[in-house]
Amino acid sequence: MAIFFIGLMEVITVDELLKDLKEAGVHSIKGDSEIILEIFQDERISPNKVDYLINRLLTLDESRIKKVKLECTQGTLDKLMLTRGKMKVIGERVIFKKSFAKCEIEKVPHYEVWPLLNKSSVIFLSEVMNLTYEQTEKFLKSMETELPEQADKMFTVYTVNSEPAGAVFPHLEPDRDQEGRMFWIGIHPDFKGKGHGKNLHLIGLHRLQYDFKAEKYLGATRADNAAMRKIMEANGCTQDSNSVMSLVYSFSGCCKKTQLERSEQ
């Protein structure tokens, strides 16, 4: 099945492989130490070529990259024989989408945009994420690396009675034709269980439409996260018919999932 790739085994860099994957219909997100691959539209890929390229990526001797993640439908995964043999399935996520109409989300609860790496910003987010100051700072710096032109305007804080209640990080996904996403979203423990999640997500949608000029929104959450699914449905998002499988390959041999990743919790 891979005969037509003979002769392509010359030395190749990560960036060159990601470029080839993009041309083959695979969206990629490169961070400080990990790469995320997405295949949401099965009909646009050549399974044999994609399988080969992902396998090349997983066999590169690139010390800086510690982990590769893949999200694709089960139908696609069934065709990626090399990939599914090397990567570990860690869960299933559902996709929600929304198209923005003119003047759709004009009025939202009060929010503020905070400096990305300001000490008070890091402290607050560490409380929301339940991480140490150092872990939270690492998360923000990784986000800045992935989205250098947008990071400074992403840290959005929802306030309730002048108190910070949650944070959301809206952005335009690179190379995705004005597609808006939320890098991370979460409510502070002191405000959980009070119905604030819907407002926080709505603020993210509002900023995507008006501040980032997104034309559409794509959100993903774990299949078993009923609360987040309910929030997206309440804010007018429609669940996609196909869920996606989440897989991971770790060069260090550890496949444990952490909170330091893109995620709609």
PDB file of N, CA, C and O in Angstrom, residues 36-94:
ATOM      1  N   ILE A  36      -0.680  19.113  17.760  1.00  0.00           N
ATOM      2  CA  ILE A  36      -2.040  18.598  17.678  1.00  0.00           C
ATOM      3  C   ILE A  36      -2.429  18.493  16.208  1.00  0.00           C
ATOM      4  O   ILE A  36      -2.254  19.449  15.445  1.00  0.00           O
ATOM      5  N   LEU A  37      -2.935  17.347  15.813  1.00  0.00           N
ATOM      6  CA  LEU A  37      -3.407  17.119  14.443  1.00  0.00           C
ATOM      7  C   LEU A  37      -4.917  16.931  14.464  1.00  0.00           C
ATOM      8  O   LEU A  37      -5.449  16.259  15.346  1.00  0.00           O
ATOM      9  N   GLU A  38      -5.605  17.515  13.500  1.00  0.00           N
ATOM     10  CA  GLU A  38      -7.062  17.404  13.412  1.00  0.00           C
ATOM     11  C   GLU A  38      -7.476  16.944  12.021  1.00  0.00           C
ATOM     12  O   GLU A  38      -7.013  17.488  11.021  1.00  0.00           O
ATOM     13  N   ILE A  39      -8.362  15.960  11.992  1.00  0.00           N
ATOM     14  CA  ILE A  39      -8.978  15.521  10.732  1.00  0.00           C
ATOM     15  C   ILE A  39     -10.477  15.430  11.001  1.00  0.00           C
ATOM     16  O   ILE A  39     -10.971  14.428  11.514  1.00  0.00           O
ATOM     17  N   PHE A  40     -11.191  16.496  10.680  1.00  0.00           N
ATOM     18  CA  PHE A  40     -12.629  16.536  10.941  1.00  0.00           C
ATOM     19  C   PHE A  40     -13.457  16.267   9.688  1.00  0.00           C
ATOM     20  O   PHE A  40     -14.647  15.998   9.765  1.00  0.00           O
ATOM     21  N   GLN A  41     -12.836  16.386   8.505  1.00  0.00           N
ATOM     22  CA  GLN A  41     -13.564  16.196   7.250  1.00  0.00           C
ATOM     23  C   GLN A  41     -12.931  15.027   6.490  1.00  0.00           C
ATOM     24  O   GLN A  41     -11.973  15.192   5.743  1.00  0.00           O
ATOM     25  N   ASP A  42     -13.507  13.851   6.685  1.00  0.00           N
ATOM     26  CA  ASP A  42     -12.924  12.612   6.157  1.00  0.00           C
ATOM     27  C   ASP A  42     -12.745  12.618   4.649  1.00  0.00           C
ATOM     28  O   ASP A  42     -11.772  12.076   4.120  1.00  0.00           O
ATOM     29  N   GLU A  43     -13.699  13.232   3.946  1.00  0.00           N
ATOM     30  CA  GLU A  43     -13.707  13.109   2.488  1.00  0.00           C
ATOM     31  C   GLU A  43     -12.562  13.873   1.830  1.00  0.00           C
ATOM     32  O   GLU A  43     -12.282  13.700   0.642  1.00  0.00           O
ATOM     33  N   ARG A  44     -11.865  14.723   2.574  1.00  0.00           N
ATOM     34  CA  ARG A  44     -10.822  15.550   1.972  1.00  0.00           C
ATOM     35  C   ARG A  44      -9.427  14.941   2.070  1.00  0.00           C
ATOM     36  O   ARG A  44      -8.459  15.544   1.633  1.00  0.00           O
ATOM     37  N   ILE A  45      -9.287  13.768   2.646  1.00  0.00           N
ATOM     38  CA  ILE A  45      -7.957  13.206   2.839  1.00  0.00           C
ATOM     39  C   ILE A  45      -7.748  11.933   2.039  1.00  0.00           C
ATOM     40  O   ILE A  45      -8.698  11.248   1.661  1.00  0.00           O
ATOM     41  N   SER A  46      -6.471  11.642   1.794  1.00  0.00           N
ATOM     42  CA  SER A  46      -6.065  10.354   1.234  1.00  0.00           C
ATOM     43  C   SER A  46      -5.523   9.546   2.412  1.00  0.00           C
ATOM     44  O   SER A  46      -4.429   9.831   2.910  1.00  0.00           O
ATOM     45  N   PRO A  47      -6.266   8.564   2.906  1.00  0.00           N
ATOM     46  CA  PRO A  47      -5.870   7.853   4.130  1.00  0.00           C
ATOM     47  C   PRO A  47      -4.457   7.281   4.095  1.00  0.00           C
ATOM     48  O   PRO A  47      -3.719   7.393   5.069  1.00  0.00           O
ATOM     49  N   ASN A  48      -4.061   6.678   2.977  1.00  0.00           N
ATOM     50  CA  ASN A  48      -2.728   6.070   2.900  1.00  0.00           C
ATOM     51  C   ASN A  48      -1.627   7.111   3.049  1.00  0.00           C
ATOM     52  O   ASN A  48      -0.641   6.905   3.757  1.00  0.00           O
ATOM     53  N   LYS A  49      -1.793   8.237   2.374  1.00  0.00           N
ATOM     54  CA  LYS A  49      -0.780   9.294   2.445  1.00  0.00           C
ATOM     55  C   LYS A  49      -0.724   9.905   3.837  1.00  0.00           C
ATOM     56  O   LYS A  49       0.358  10.118   4.396  1.00  0.00           O
ATOM     57  N   VAL A  50      -1.888  10.179   4.421  1.00  0.00           N
ATOM     58  CA  VAL A  50      -1.938  10.761   5.758  1.00  0.00           C
ATOM     59  C   VAL A  50      -1.339   9.803   6.778  1.00  0.00           C
ATOM     60  O   VAL A  50      -0.579  10.211   7.675  1.00  0.00           O
ATOM     61  N   ASP A  51      -1.667   8.532   6.665  1.00  0.00           N
ATOM     62  CA  ASP A  51      -1.136   7.530   7.587  1.00  0.00           C
ATOM     63  C   ASP A  51       0.391   7.497   7.516  1.00  0.00           C
ATOM     64  O   ASP A  51       1.079   7.441   8.544  1.00  0.00           O
ATOM     65  N   TYR A  52       0.910   7.541   6.321  1.00  0.00           N
ATOM     66  CA  TYR A  52       2.361   7.538   6.109  1.00  0.00           C
ATOM     67  C   TYR A  52       3.011   8.769   6.750  1.00  0.00           C
ATOM     68  O   TYR A  52       4.022   8.667   7.453  1.00  0.00           O
ATOM     69  N   LEU A  53       2.426   9.949   6.505  1.00  0.00           N
ATOM     70  CA  LEU A  53       3.009  11.191   7.006  1.00  0.00           C
ATOM     71  C   LEU A  53       2.967  11.257   8.535  1.00  0.00           C
ATOM     72  O   LEU A  53       3.928  11.700   9.172  1.00  0.00           O
ATOM     73  N   ILE A  54       1.860  10.817   9.137  1.00  0.00           N
ATOM     74  CA  ILE A  54       1.780  10.816  10.595  1.00  0.00           C
ATOM     75  C   ILE A  54       2.808   9.846  11.167  1.00  0.00           C
ATOM     76  O   ILE A  54       3.478  10.144  12.172  1.00  0.00           O
ATOM     77  N   ASN A  55       2.969   8.694  10.524  1.00  0.00           N
ATOM     78  CA  ASN A  55       3.963   7.729  10.978  1.00  0.00           C
ATOM     79  C   ASN A  55       5.374   8.319  10.913  1.00  0.00           C
ATOM     80  O   ASN A  55       6.184   8.113  11.829  1.00  0.00           O
ATOM     81  N   ARG A  56       5.656   9.079   9.861  1.00  0.00           N
ATOM     82  CA  ARG A  56       6.951   9.760   9.765  1.00  0.00           C
ATOM     83  C   ARG A  56       7.127  10.743  10.912  1.00  0.00           C
ATOM     84  O   ARG A  56       8.210  10.847  11.499  1.00  0.00           O
ATOM     85  N   LEU A  57       6.060  11.460  11.237  1.00  0.00           N
ATOM     86  CA  LEU A  57       6.122  12.425  12.327  1.00  0.00           C
ATOM     87  C   LEU A  57       6.421  11.740  13.665  1.00  0.00           C
ATOM     88  O   LEU A  57       7.197  12.236  14.477  1.00  0.00           O
ATOM     89  N   LEU A  58       5.820  10.569  13.868  1.00  0.00           N
ATOM     90  CA  LEU A  58       5.989   9.857  15.128  1.00  0.00           C
ATOM     91  C   LEU A  58       7.351   9.178  15.251  1.00  0.00           C
ATOM     92  O   LEU A  58       7.715   8.727  16.344  1.00  0.00           O
ATOM     93  N   THR A  59       8.088   9.114  14.154  1.00  0.00           N
ATOM     94  CA  THR A  59       9.409   8.471  14.202  1.00  0.00           C
ATOM     95  C   THR A  59      10.543   9.481  14.083  1.00  0.00           C
ATOM     96  O   THR A  59      11.716   9.086  14.040  1.00  0.00           O
ATOM     97  N   LEU A  60      10.227  10.770  14.051  1.00  0.00           N
ATOM     98  CA  LEU A  60      11.272  11.789  13.977  1.00  0.00           C
ATOM     99  C   LEU A  60      12.040  11.877  15.286  1.00  0.00           C
ATOM    100  O   LEU A  60      11.474  11.728  16.372  1.00  0.00           O
ATOM    101  N   ASP A  61      13.311  12.158  15.185  1.00  0.00           N
ATOM    102  CA  ASP A  61      14.142  12.371  16.366  1.00  0.00           C
ATOM    103  C   ASP A  61      14.165  13.868  16.656  1.00  0.00           C
ATOM    104  O   ASP A  61      15.101  14.579  16.303  1.00  0.00           O
ATOM    105  N   GLU A  62      13.100  14.351  17.262  1.00  0.00           N
ATOM    106  CA  GLU A  62      12.940  15.778  17.557  1.00  0.00           C
ATOM    107  C   GLU A  62      12.776  15.927  19.061  1.00  0.00           C
ATOM    108  O   GLU A  62      11.697  15.729  19.616  1.00  0.00           O
ATOM    109  N   SER A  63      13.875  16.276  19.734  1.00  0.00           N
ATOM    110  CA  SER A  63      13.880  16.273  21.203  1.00  0.00           C
ATOM    111  C   SER A  63      12.938  17.308  21.799  1.00  0.00           C
ATOM    112  O   SER A  63      12.436  17.123  22.908  1.00  0.00           O
ATOM    113  N   ARG A  64      12.680  18.390  21.075  1.00  0.00           N
ATOM    114  CA  ARG A  64      11.833  19.446  21.642  1.00  0.00           C
ATOM    115  C   ARG A  64      10.369  19.034  21.695  1.00  0.00           C
ATOM    116  O   ARG A  64       9.619  19.470  22.567  1.00  0.00           O
ATOM    117  N   ILE A  65       9.926  18.207  20.761  1.00  0.00           N
ATOM    118  CA  ILE A  65       8.538  17.765  20.734  1.00  0.00           C
ATOM    119  C   ILE A  65       8.381  16.538  21.637  1.00  0.00           C
ATOM    120  O   ILE A  65       9.012  15.513  21.424  1.00  0.00           O
ATOM    121  N   LYS A  66       7.543  16.666  22.645  1.00  0.00           N
ATOM    122  CA  LYS A  66       7.351  15.591  23.616  1.00  0.00           C
ATOM    123  C   LYS A  66       6.108  14.753  23.330  1.00  0.00           C
ATOM    124  O   LYS A  66       6.017  13.602  23.754  1.00  0.00           O
ATOM    125  N   LYS A  67       5.142  15.331  22.629  1.00  0.00           N
ATOM    126  CA  LYS A  67       3.871  14.641  22.488  1.00  0.00           C
ATOM    127  C   LYS A  67       3.184  15.050  21.185  1.00  0.00           C
ATOM    128  O   LYS A  67       3.263  16.206  20.757  1.00  0.00           O
ATOM    129  N   VAL A  68       2.506  14.095  20.547  1.00  0.00           N
ATOM    130  CA  VAL A  68       1.674  14.363  19.378  1.00  0.00           C
ATOM    131  C   VAL A  68       0.268  13.880  19.686  1.00  0.00           C
ATOM    132  O   VAL A  68       0.081  12.758  20.169  1.00  0.00           O
ATOM    133  N   LYS A  69      -0.717  14.731  19.434  1.00  0.00           N
ATOM    134  CA  LYS A  69      -2.118  14.369  19.650  1.00  0.00           C
ATOM    135  C   LYS A  69      -2.843  14.384  18.310  1.00  0.00           C
ATOM    136  O   LYS A  69      -2.497  15.152  17.412  1.00  0.00           O
ATOM    137  N   LEU A  70      -3.833  13.530  18.213  1.00  0.00           N
ATOM    138  CA  LEU A  70      -4.631  13.437  16.987  1.00  0.00           C
ATOM    139  C   LEU A  70      -6.101  13.371  17.350  1.00  0.00           C
ATOM    140  O   LEU A  70      -6.484  12.647  18.275  1.00  0.00           O
ATOM    141  N   GLU A  71      -6.913  14.125  16.619  1.00  0.00           N
ATOM    142  CA  GLU A  71      -8.366  14.029  16.751  1.00  0.00           C
ATOM    143  C   GLU A  71      -8.947  13.770  15.369  1.00  0.00           C
ATOM    144  O   GLU A  71      -8.706  14.522  14.425  1.00  0.00           O
ATOM    145  N   CYS A  72      -9.702  12.678  15.254  1.00  0.00           N
ATOM    146  CA  CYS A  72     -10.313  12.323  13.980  1.00  0.00           C
ATOM    147  C   CYS A  72     -11.528  11.447  14.243  1.00  0.00           C
ATOM    148  O   CYS A  72     -11.701  10.926  15.351  1.00  0.00           O
ATOM    149  N   THR A  73     -12.361  11.290  13.251  1.00  0.00           N
ATOM    150  CA  THR A  73     -13.532  10.436  13.405  1.00  0.00           C
ATOM    151  C   THR A  73     -13.100   8.970  13.461  1.00  0.00           C
ATOM    152  O   THR A  73     -12.001   8.612  13.019  1.00  0.00           O
ATOM    153  N   GLN A  74     -13.979   8.131  13.988  1.00  0.00           N
ATOM    154  CA  GLN A  74     -13.684   6.702  14.048  1.00  0.00           C
ATOM    155  C   GLN A  74     -13.507   6.139  12.648  1.00  0.00           C
ATOM    156  O   GLN A  74     -12.650   5.277  12.415  1.00  0.00           O
ATOM    157  N   GLY A  75     -14.294   6.637  11.703  1.00  0.00           N
ATOM    158  CA  GLY A  75     -14.186   6.164  10.321  1.00  0.00           C
ATOM    159  C   GLY A  75     -12.816   6.428   9.738  1.00  0.00           C
ATOM    160  O   GLY A  75     -12.249   5.585   9.027  1.00  0.00           O
ATOM    161  N   THR A  76     -12.269   7.608  10.028  1.00  0.00           N
ATOM    162  CA  THR A  76     -10.920   7.929   9.555  1.00  0.00           C
ATOM    163  C   THR A  76      -9.880   7.077  10.261  1.00  0.00           C
ATOM    164  O   THR A  76      -8.958   6.533   9.636  1.00  0.00           O
ATOM    165  N   LEU A  77     -10.035   6.952  11.577  1.00  0.00           N
ATOM    166  CA  LEU A  77      -9.066   6.178  12.353  1.00  0.00           C
ATOM    167  C   LEU A  77      -8.967   4.738  11.866  1.00  0.00           C
ATOM    168  O   LEU A  77      -7.880   4.155  11.822  1.00  0.00           O
ATOM    169  N   ASP A  78     -10.087   4.175  11.464  1.00  0.00           N
ATOM    170  CA  ASP A  78     -10.096   2.795  10.977  1.00  0.00           C
ATOM    171  C   ASP A  78      -9.227   2.615   9.735  1.00  0.00           C
ATOM    172  O   ASP A  78      -8.762   1.505   9.442  1.00  0.00           O
ATOM    173  N   LYS A  79      -9.001   3.719   9.002  1.00  0.00           N
ATOM    174  CA  LYS A  79      -8.214   3.648   7.770  1.00  0.00           C
ATOM    175  C   LYS A  79      -6.731   3.961   8.003  1.00  0.00           C
ATOM    176  O   LYS A  79      -5.920   3.774   7.097  1.00  0.00           O
ATOM    177  N   LEU A  80      -6.395   4.472   9.192  1.00  0.00           N
ATOM    178  CA  LEU A  80      -5.010   4.853   9.496  1.00  0.00           C
ATOM    179  C   LEU A  80      -4.346   3.708  10.270  1.00  0.00           C
ATOM    180  O   LEU A  80      -4.168   3.767  11.482  1.00  0.00           O
ATOM    181  N   MET A  81      -3.935   2.683   9.545  1.00  0.00           N
ATOM    182  CA  MET A  81      -3.482   1.451  10.187  1.00  0.00           C
ATOM    183  C   MET A  81      -2.190   1.650  10.983  1.00  0.00           C
ATOM    184  O   MET A  81      -2.045   1.144  12.103  1.00  0.00           O
ATOM    185  N   LEU A  82      -1.220   2.355  10.436  1.00  0.00           N
ATOM    186  CA  LEU A  82       0.028   2.597  11.141  1.00  0.00           C
ATOM    187  C   LEU A  82      -0.201   3.496  12.358  1.00  0.00           C
ATOM    188  O   LEU A  82       0.311   3.240  13.445  1.00  0.00           O
ATOM    189  N   THR A  83      -0.993   4.532  12.148  1.00  0.00           N
ATOM    190  CA  THR A  83      -1.238   5.509  13.204  1.00  0.00           C
ATOM    191  C   THR A  83      -1.939   4.884  14.398  1.00  0.00           C
ATOM    192  O   THR A  83      -1.535   5.080  15.554  1.00  0.00           O
ATOM    193  N   ARG A  84      -2.980   4.136  14.157  1.00  0.00           N
ATOM    194  CA  ARG A  84      -3.740   3.568  15.276  1.00  0.00           C
ATOM    195  C   ARG A  84      -2.941   2.498  16.014  1.00  0.00           C
ATOM    196  O   ARG A  84      -3.210   2.207  17.185  1.00  0.00           O
ATOM    197  N   GLY A  85      -1.928   1.951  15.357  1.00  0.00           N
ATOM    198  CA  GLY A  85      -1.077   0.979  16.027  1.00  0.00           C
ATOM    199  C   GLY A  85      -0.079   1.621  16.970  1.00  0.00           C
ATOM    200  O   GLY A  85       0.391   0.976  17.905  1.00  0.00           O
ATOM    201  N   LYS A  86       0.245   2.893  16.725  1.00  0.00           N
ATOM    202  CA  LYS A  86       1.251   3.577  17.550  1.00  0.00           C
ATOM    203  C   LYS A  86       0.651   4.508  18.592  1.00  0.00           C
ATOM    204  O   LYS A  86       1.245   4.715  19.653  1.00  0.00           O
ATOM    205  N   MET A  87      -0.498   5.092  18.303  1.00  0.00           N
ATOM    206  CA  MET A  87      -1.075   6.085  19.201  1.00  0.00           C
ATOM    207  C   MET A  87      -2.095   5.452  20.143  1.00  0.00           C
ATOM    208  O   MET A  87      -2.732   4.450  19.823  1.00  0.00           O
ATOM    209  N   LYS A  88      -2.255   6.044  21.299  1.00  0.00           N
ATOM    210  CA  LYS A  88      -3.160   5.524  22.319  1.00  0.00           C
ATOM    211  C   LYS A  88      -4.444   6.349  22.352  1.00  0.00           C
ATOM    212  O   LYS A  88      -4.403   7.580  22.434  1.00  0.00           O
ATOM    213  N   VAL A  89      -5.586   5.686  22.285  1.00  0.00           N
ATOM    214  CA  VAL A  89      -6.880   6.370  22.397  1.00  0.00           C
ATOM    215  C   VAL A  89      -7.084   6.794  23.850  1.00  0.00           C
ATOM    216  O   VAL A  89      -6.994   5.976  24.768  1.00  0.00           O
ATOM    217  N   ILE A  90      -7.346   8.082  24.062  1.00  0.00           N
ATOM    218  CA  ILE A  90      -7.529   8.588  25.431  1.00  0.00           C
ATOM    219  C   ILE A  90      -8.937   9.128  25.677  1.00  0.00           C
ATOM    220  O   ILE A  90      -9.248   9.557  26.789  1.00  0.00           O
ATOM    221  N   GLY A  91      -9.790   9.121  24.657  1.00  0.00           N
ATOM    222  CA  GLY A  91     -11.148   9.601  24.886  1.00  0.00           C
ATOM    223  C   GLY A  91     -11.876   9.918  23.592  1.00  0.00           C
ATOM    224  O   GLY A  91     -11.368   9.706  22.488  1.00  0.00           O
ATOM    225  N   GLU A  92     -13.075  10.427  23.771  1.00  0.00           N
ATOM    226  CA  GLU A  92     -13.935  10.809  22.649  1.00  0.00           C
ATOM    227  C   GLU A  92     -14.474  12.206  22.905  1.00  0.00           C
ATOM    228  O   GLU A  92     -14.848  12.538  24.038  1.00  0.00           O
ATOM    229  N   ARG A  93     -14.494  13.025  21.878  1.00  0.00           N
ATOM    230  CA  ARG A  93     -14.998  14.394  22.039  1.00  0.00           C
ATOM    231  C   ARG A  93     -16.108  14.649  21.012  1.00  0.00           C
ATOM    232  O   ARG A  93     -16.121  14.067  19.923  1.00  0.00           O
ATOM    233  N   VAL A  94     -17.015  15.543  21.384  1.00  0.00           N
ATOM    234  CA  VAL A  94     -18.080  15.952  20.478  1.00  0.00           C
ATOM    235  C   VAL A  94     -17.801  17.369  20.004  1.00  0.00           C
ATOM    236  O   VAL A  94     -17.248  18.192  20.739  1.00  0.00           O
TER     237      VAL A  94
END
